[in-house]
PDB file of C-alpha atoms in Angstrom:
ATOM      1  CA  UNK I   9      14.946  -2.819  13.463  1.00 51.00           C
ATOM      2  CA  UNK I  10      17.382  -5.115  11.577  1.00 58.00           C
ATOM      3  CA  UNK I  11      16.848  -8.855  11.680  1.00 51.00           C
ATOM      4  CA  UNK I  12      19.688 -11.041  12.899  1.00 49.00           C
ATOM      5  CA  UNK I  13      18.750 -14.087  10.832  1.00 66.00           C
ATOM      6  CA  UNK I  14      16.560 -14.466   7.783  1.00 67.00           C
ATOM      7  CA  UNK I  15      13.279 -16.172   8.562  1.00 80.00           C
ATOM      8  CA  UNK I  16      11.559 -18.145   5.800  1.00 84.00           C
ATOM      9  CA  UNK I  17       8.189 -17.335   7.331  1.00 88.00           C
ATOM     10  CA  UNK I  18       8.546 -13.602   6.662  1.00 91.00           C
ATOM     11  CA  UNK I  19       7.049 -12.021   3.539  1.00 92.00           C
ATOM     12  CA  UNK I  20       8.683  -9.541   1.200  1.00 93.00           C
ATOM     13  CA  UNK I  21       6.044  -7.010   0.142  1.00 95.00           C
ATOM     14  CA  UNK I  22       6.480  -4.405  -2.610  1.00 96.00           C
ATOM     15  CA  UNK I  23       4.936  -1.000  -1.860  1.00 96.00           C
ATOM     16  CA  UNK I  24       4.575   1.335  -4.865  1.00 95.00           C
ATOM     17  CA  UNK I  25       3.716   5.034  -5.136  1.00 94.00           C
ATOM     18  CA  UNK I  26       4.359   6.737  -8.457  1.00 92.00           C
ATOM     19  CA  UNK I  27       7.885   5.630  -9.389  1.00 91.00           C
ATOM     20  CA  UNK I  28       8.926   4.811  -5.834  1.00 92.00           C
ATOM     21  CA  UNK I  29       9.106   1.174  -4.781  1.00 94.00           C
ATOM     22  CA  UNK I  30       9.853   0.046  -1.236  1.00 95.00           C
ATOM     23  CA  UNK I  31      10.555  -3.582  -0.350  1.00 95.00           C
ATOM     24  CA  UNK I  32       9.690  -4.513   3.209  1.00 94.00           C
ATOM     25  CA  UNK I  33      10.235  -7.755   5.058  1.00 93.00           C
ATOM     26  CA  UNK I  34       7.161  -8.272   7.256  1.00 93.00           C
ATOM     27  CA  UNK I  35       5.645 -10.962   9.444  1.00 92.00           C
ATOM     28  CA  UNK I  36       2.431 -12.299   7.841  1.00 91.00           C
ATOM     29  CA  UNK I  37       0.654 -11.868  11.180  1.00 91.00           C
ATOM     30  CA  UNK I  38       1.610  -8.188  11.701  1.00 91.00           C
ATOM     31  CA  UNK I  39      -1.314  -5.790  11.710  1.00 92.00           C
ATOM     32  CA  UNK I  40      -1.489  -3.269   8.884  1.00 92.00           C
ATOM     33  CA  UNK I  41      -0.905  -0.284  11.178  1.00 92.00           C
ATOM     34  CA  UNK I  42       2.516  -1.630  12.208  1.00 94.00           C
ATOM     35  CA  UNK I  43       3.342  -2.357   8.567  1.00 95.00           C
ATOM     36  CA  UNK I  44       2.422   1.234   7.627  1.00 95.00           C
ATOM     37  CA  UNK I  45       4.678   2.460  10.438  1.00 96.00           C
ATOM     38  CA  UNK I  46       7.522   0.332   8.994  1.00 96.00           C
ATOM     39  CA  UNK I  47       6.870   1.764   5.554  1.00 96.00           C
ATOM     40  CA  UNK I  48       7.073   5.337   6.860  1.00 96.00           C
ATOM     41  CA  UNK I  49      10.223   4.504   8.791  1.00 95.00           C
ATOM     42  CA  UNK I  50      11.850   2.982   5.684  1.00 95.00           C
ATOM     43  CA  UNK I  51      11.039   6.137   3.687  1.00 95.00           C
ATOM     44  CA  UNK I  52      12.436   8.400   6.407  1.00 95.00           C
ATOM     45  CA  UNK I  53      15.642   6.333   6.787  1.00 94.00           C
ATOM     46  CA  UNK I  54      16.303   6.728   3.064  1.00 93.00           C
ATOM     47  CA  UNK I  55      15.880  10.527   3.349  1.00 93.00           C
ATOM     48  CA  UNK I  56      12.611  10.658   1.405  1.00 93.00           C
ATOM     49  CA  UNK I  57      10.675  13.629   2.769  1.00 92.00           C
ATOM     50  CA  UNK I  58       8.018  13.830   0.052  1.00 93.00           C
ATOM     51  CA  UNK I  59       6.656  11.950  -2.919  1.00 92.00           C
ATOM     52  CA  UNK I  60       5.329  14.008  -5.859  1.00 89.00           C
ATOM     53  CA  UNK I  61       5.246  17.115  -3.691  1.00 89.00           C
ATOM     54  CA  UNK I  62       3.198  15.527  -0.929  1.00 91.00           C
ATOM     55  CA  UNK I  63       5.073  15.371   2.379  1.00 94.00           C
ATOM     56  CA  UNK I  64       5.308  12.145   4.353  1.00 94.00           C
ATOM     57  CA  UNK I  65       2.657  11.898   7.043  1.00 95.00           C
ATOM     58  CA  UNK I  66       3.658  11.666  10.668  1.00 93.00           C
ATOM     59  CA  UNK I  67       1.035   9.042  11.579  1.00 94.00           C
ATOM     60  CA  UNK I  68       0.680   5.583  10.011  1.00 94.00           C
ATOM     61  CA  UNK I  69      -3.114   6.089   9.958  1.00 93.00           C
ATOM     62  CA  UNK I  70      -2.574   8.666   7.191  1.00 95.00           C
ATOM     63  CA  UNK I  71      -1.123   6.029   4.862  1.00 94.00           C
ATOM     64  CA  UNK I  72      -3.653   4.299   2.640  1.00 94.00           C
ATOM     65  CA  UNK I  73      -2.910   0.919   1.025  1.00 94.00           C
ATOM     66  CA  UNK I  74      -4.318  -0.562  -2.118  1.00 93.00           C
ATOM     67  CA  UNK I  75      -4.160  -3.917  -3.907  1.00 92.00           C
ATOM     68  CA  UNK I  76      -4.337  -4.606  -7.636  1.00 92.00           C
ATOM     69  CA  UNK I  77      -7.801  -5.393  -8.978  1.00 91.00           C
ATOM     70  CA  UNK I  78      -6.104  -8.152 -10.982  1.00 91.00           C
ATOM     71  CA  UNK I  79      -2.904  -9.499  -9.401  1.00 88.00           C
ATOM     72  CA  UNK I  80      -1.652 -10.568 -12.845  1.00 88.00           C
ATOM     73  CA  UNK I  81      -2.302  -7.180 -14.444  1.00 88.00           C
ATOM     74  CA  UNK I  82      -1.785  -4.169 -12.148  1.00 88.00           C
ATOM     75  CA  UNK I  83      -2.575  -1.846 -15.078  1.00 86.00           C
ATOM     76  CA  UNK I  84      -6.273  -2.680 -14.573  1.00 90.00           C
ATOM     77  CA  UNK I  85      -6.275  -0.484 -11.458  1.00 91.00           C
ATOM     78  CA  UNK I  86      -6.167  -0.647  -7.691  1.00 92.00           C
ATOM     79  CA  UNK I  87      -8.706  -0.913  -4.901  1.00 91.00           C
ATOM     80  CA  UNK I  88      -8.506  -0.074  -1.225  1.00 90.00           C
ATOM     81  CA  UNK I  89      -7.071  -2.814   0.942  1.00 88.00           C
ATOM     82  CA  UNK I  90      -8.841  -1.684   4.077  1.00 79.00           C
ATOM     83  CA  UNK I  91     -12.556  -2.379   4.363  1.00 66.00           C
ATOM     84  CA  UNK I  92     -14.500   0.291   6.183  1.00 64.00           C
ATOM     85  CA  UNK I  93     -15.777  -0.723   9.587  1.00 60.00           C
ATOM     86  CA  UNK I  94     -19.479  -1.640   9.658  1.00 57.00           C
ATOM     87  CA  UNK I  95     -21.883  -2.130  12.497  1.00 55.00           C
ATOM     88  CA  UNK I  96     -23.367  -5.551  13.029  1.00 53.00           C
ATOM     89  CA  UNK I  97     -27.148  -5.348  12.398  1.00 52.00           C
ATOM     90  CA  UNK I  98     -27.903  -7.996  15.001  1.00 53.00           C
ATOM     91  CA  UNK I  99     -26.294  -5.961  17.747  1.00 51.00           C
ATOM     92  CA  UNK I 100     -27.330  -2.325  17.938  1.00 52.00           C
ATOM     93  CA  UNK I 101     -24.664  -1.468  20.493  1.00 53.00           C
ATOM     94  CA  UNK I 102     -21.094  -2.496  20.889  1.00 48.00           C
ATOM     95  CA  UNK I 103     -17.879  -2.309  18.930  1.00 49.00           C
ATOM     96  CA  UNK I 104     -17.820  -2.066  15.180  1.00 50.00           C
ATOM     97  CA  UNK I 105     -16.605  -5.015  13.181  1.00 48.00           C
ATOM     98  CA  UNK I 106     -13.895  -4.653  10.614  1.00 51.00           C
ATOM     99  CA  UNK I 107     -13.198  -6.830   7.598  1.00 55.00           C
ATOM    100  CA  UNK I 108     -10.690  -9.646   7.492  1.00 53.00           C
ATOM    101  CA  UNK I 109      -8.469  -7.597   5.177  1.00 55.00           C
ATOM    102  CA  UNK I 110      -7.889  -5.079   7.966  1.00 59.00           C
ATOM    103  CA  UNK I 111      -6.184  -7.659  10.132  1.00 75.00           C
ATOM    104  CA  UNK I 112      -2.909  -8.732   8.517  1.00 87.00           C
ATOM    105  CA  UNK I 113      -1.197  -9.669   5.239  1.00 90.00           C
ATOM    106  CA  UNK I 114      -2.124 -13.282   5.887  1.00 88.00           C
ATOM    107  CA  UNK I 115      -5.786 -12.320   6.311  1.00 85.00           C
ATOM    108  CA  UNK I 116      -5.611 -10.413   3.023  1.00 86.00           C
ATOM    109  CA  UNK I 117      -4.225 -13.466   1.225  1.00 86.00           C
ATOM    110  CA  UNK I 118      -0.890 -11.851   0.416  1.00 90.00           C
ATOM    111  CA  UNK I 119       2.075 -13.974  -0.563  1.00 91.00           C
ATOM    112  CA  UNK I 120       5.775 -13.377  -0.797  1.00 93.00           C
ATOM    113  CA  UNK I 121       6.396 -10.676  -3.407  1.00 92.00           C
ATOM    114  CA  UNK I 122       2.874  -9.257  -3.310  1.00 93.00           C
ATOM    115  CA  UNK I 123       2.484  -5.731  -4.596  1.00 94.00           C
ATOM    116  CA  UNK I 124       0.633  -2.957  -2.795  1.00 95.00           C
ATOM    117  CA  UNK I 125       0.056   0.668  -3.715  1.00 95.00           C
ATOM    118  CA  UNK I 126       0.332   3.383  -1.090  1.00 95.00           C
ATOM    119  CA  UNK I 127      -0.746   6.974  -0.922  1.00 94.00           C
ATOM    120  CA  UNK I 128      -1.073   9.597   1.737  1.00 93.00           C
ATOM    121  CA  UNK I 129      -4.371  10.804   3.136  1.00 89.00           C
ATOM    122  CA  UNK I 130      -4.667  14.541   2.825  1.00 75.00           C
ATOM    123  CA  UNK I 131      -5.196  16.115   6.187  1.00 63.00           C
ATOM    124  CA  UNK I 132      -7.674  18.629   4.777  1.00 59.00           C
ATOM    125  CA  UNK I 133     -10.364  16.219   3.614  1.00 48.00           C
ATOM    126  CA  UNK I 134     -10.296  12.780   5.195  1.00 48.00           C
ATOM    127  CA  UNK I 135     -13.785  11.851   3.928  1.00 46.00           C
ATOM    128  CA  UNK I 136     -12.963  12.584   0.287  1.00 47.00           C
ATOM    129  CA  UNK I 137      -9.922  10.308   0.364  1.00 45.00           C
ATOM    130  CA  UNK I 138     -12.015   7.311   1.327  1.00 47.00           C
ATOM    131  CA  UNK I 139     -14.161   7.768  -1.805  1.00 46.00           C
ATOM    132  CA  UNK I 140     -11.375   8.091  -4.342  1.00 48.00           C
ATOM    133  CA  UNK I 141     -11.582   5.916  -7.410  1.00 47.00           C
ATOM    134  CA  UNK I 142      -8.913   3.499  -8.547  1.00 42.00           C
ATOM    135  CA  UNK I 143      -7.585   6.128 -10.985  1.00 51.00           C
ATOM    136  CA  UNK I 144      -6.407   8.097  -7.930  1.00 83.00           C
ATOM    137  CA  UNK I 145      -3.767   5.485  -7.126  1.00 90.00           C
ATOM    138  CA  UNK I 146      -0.586   6.950  -8.606  1.00 89.00           C
ATOM    139  CA  UNK I 147       1.426   3.886  -9.577  1.00 90.00           C
ATOM    140  CA  UNK I 148       3.721   3.969 -12.589  1.00 89.00           C
ATOM    141  CA  UNK I 149       4.621   0.501 -13.797  1.00 86.00           C
ATOM    142  CA  UNK I 150       7.808   0.219 -15.846  1.00 83.00           C
ATOM    143  CA  UNK I 151       7.292  -0.690 -19.482  1.00 80.00           C
ATOM    144  CA  UNK I 152       9.833  -2.131 -21.850  1.00 77.00           C
ATOM    145  CA  UNK I 153      10.063  -1.379 -25.541  1.00 66.00           C
ATOM    146  CA  UNK I 154      10.843  -4.597 -27.413  1.00 61.00           C
ATOM    147  CA  UNK I 155      12.281  -2.811 -30.458  1.00 58.00           C
ATOM    148  CA  UNK I 156      14.727  -0.628 -28.637  1.00 58.00           C
ATOM    149  CA  UNK I 157      15.403  -3.077 -25.823  1.00 54.00           C
ATOM    150  CA  UNK I 158      15.341  -0.349 -23.194  1.00 52.00           C
ATOM    151  CA  UNK I 159      12.993   0.859 -20.561  1.00 53.00           C
ATOM    152  CA  UNK I 160      10.674   3.686 -21.587  1.00 52.00           C
ATOM    153  CA  UNK I 161       8.775   6.144 -19.448  1.00 51.00           C
ATOM    154  CA  UNK I 162       5.014   5.957 -19.353  1.00 51.00           C
ATOM    155  CA  UNK I 163       4.860   9.747 -19.859  1.00 49.00           C
ATOM    156  CA  UNK I 164       6.689   9.397 -23.192  1.00 47.00           C
ATOM    157  CA  UNK I 165       3.791   7.344 -24.582  1.00 44.00           C
ATOM    158  CA  UNK I 166       1.174   9.969 -23.735  1.00 39.00           C
TER     159      UNK I 166
END
């Protein structure tokens, strides 16, 4: 849904998967499920049907988000943004509590221009996806060769 007027309270977030980067303008109080839905919609509108051979999921719940371990150096790896729900030990019954990071970008401490990784949950093994290490986040950061003055591919260095 296009915005009529720019709003200085909105955040621009960068979502990265492999070499794909999507910029989204989001409200800092939006929940992460609605942001995932906006991400999927942005990918569909730009005619992206798959990333690295993996098709786009139909449900926002099948999109996993990650944040850099070190915001100043994304090469150090990524960690899951969403904290698994845990039961409160003081109450044996009742709803599960979720972490503050599950709530919104504001709750996660994101600022304008924050970078997030995204990947798709495989429908075959949901439990295995939750236990993936940070090396499973497929984010290719551009590198620049000072001598040649041009951008080089990470695969060329390997």
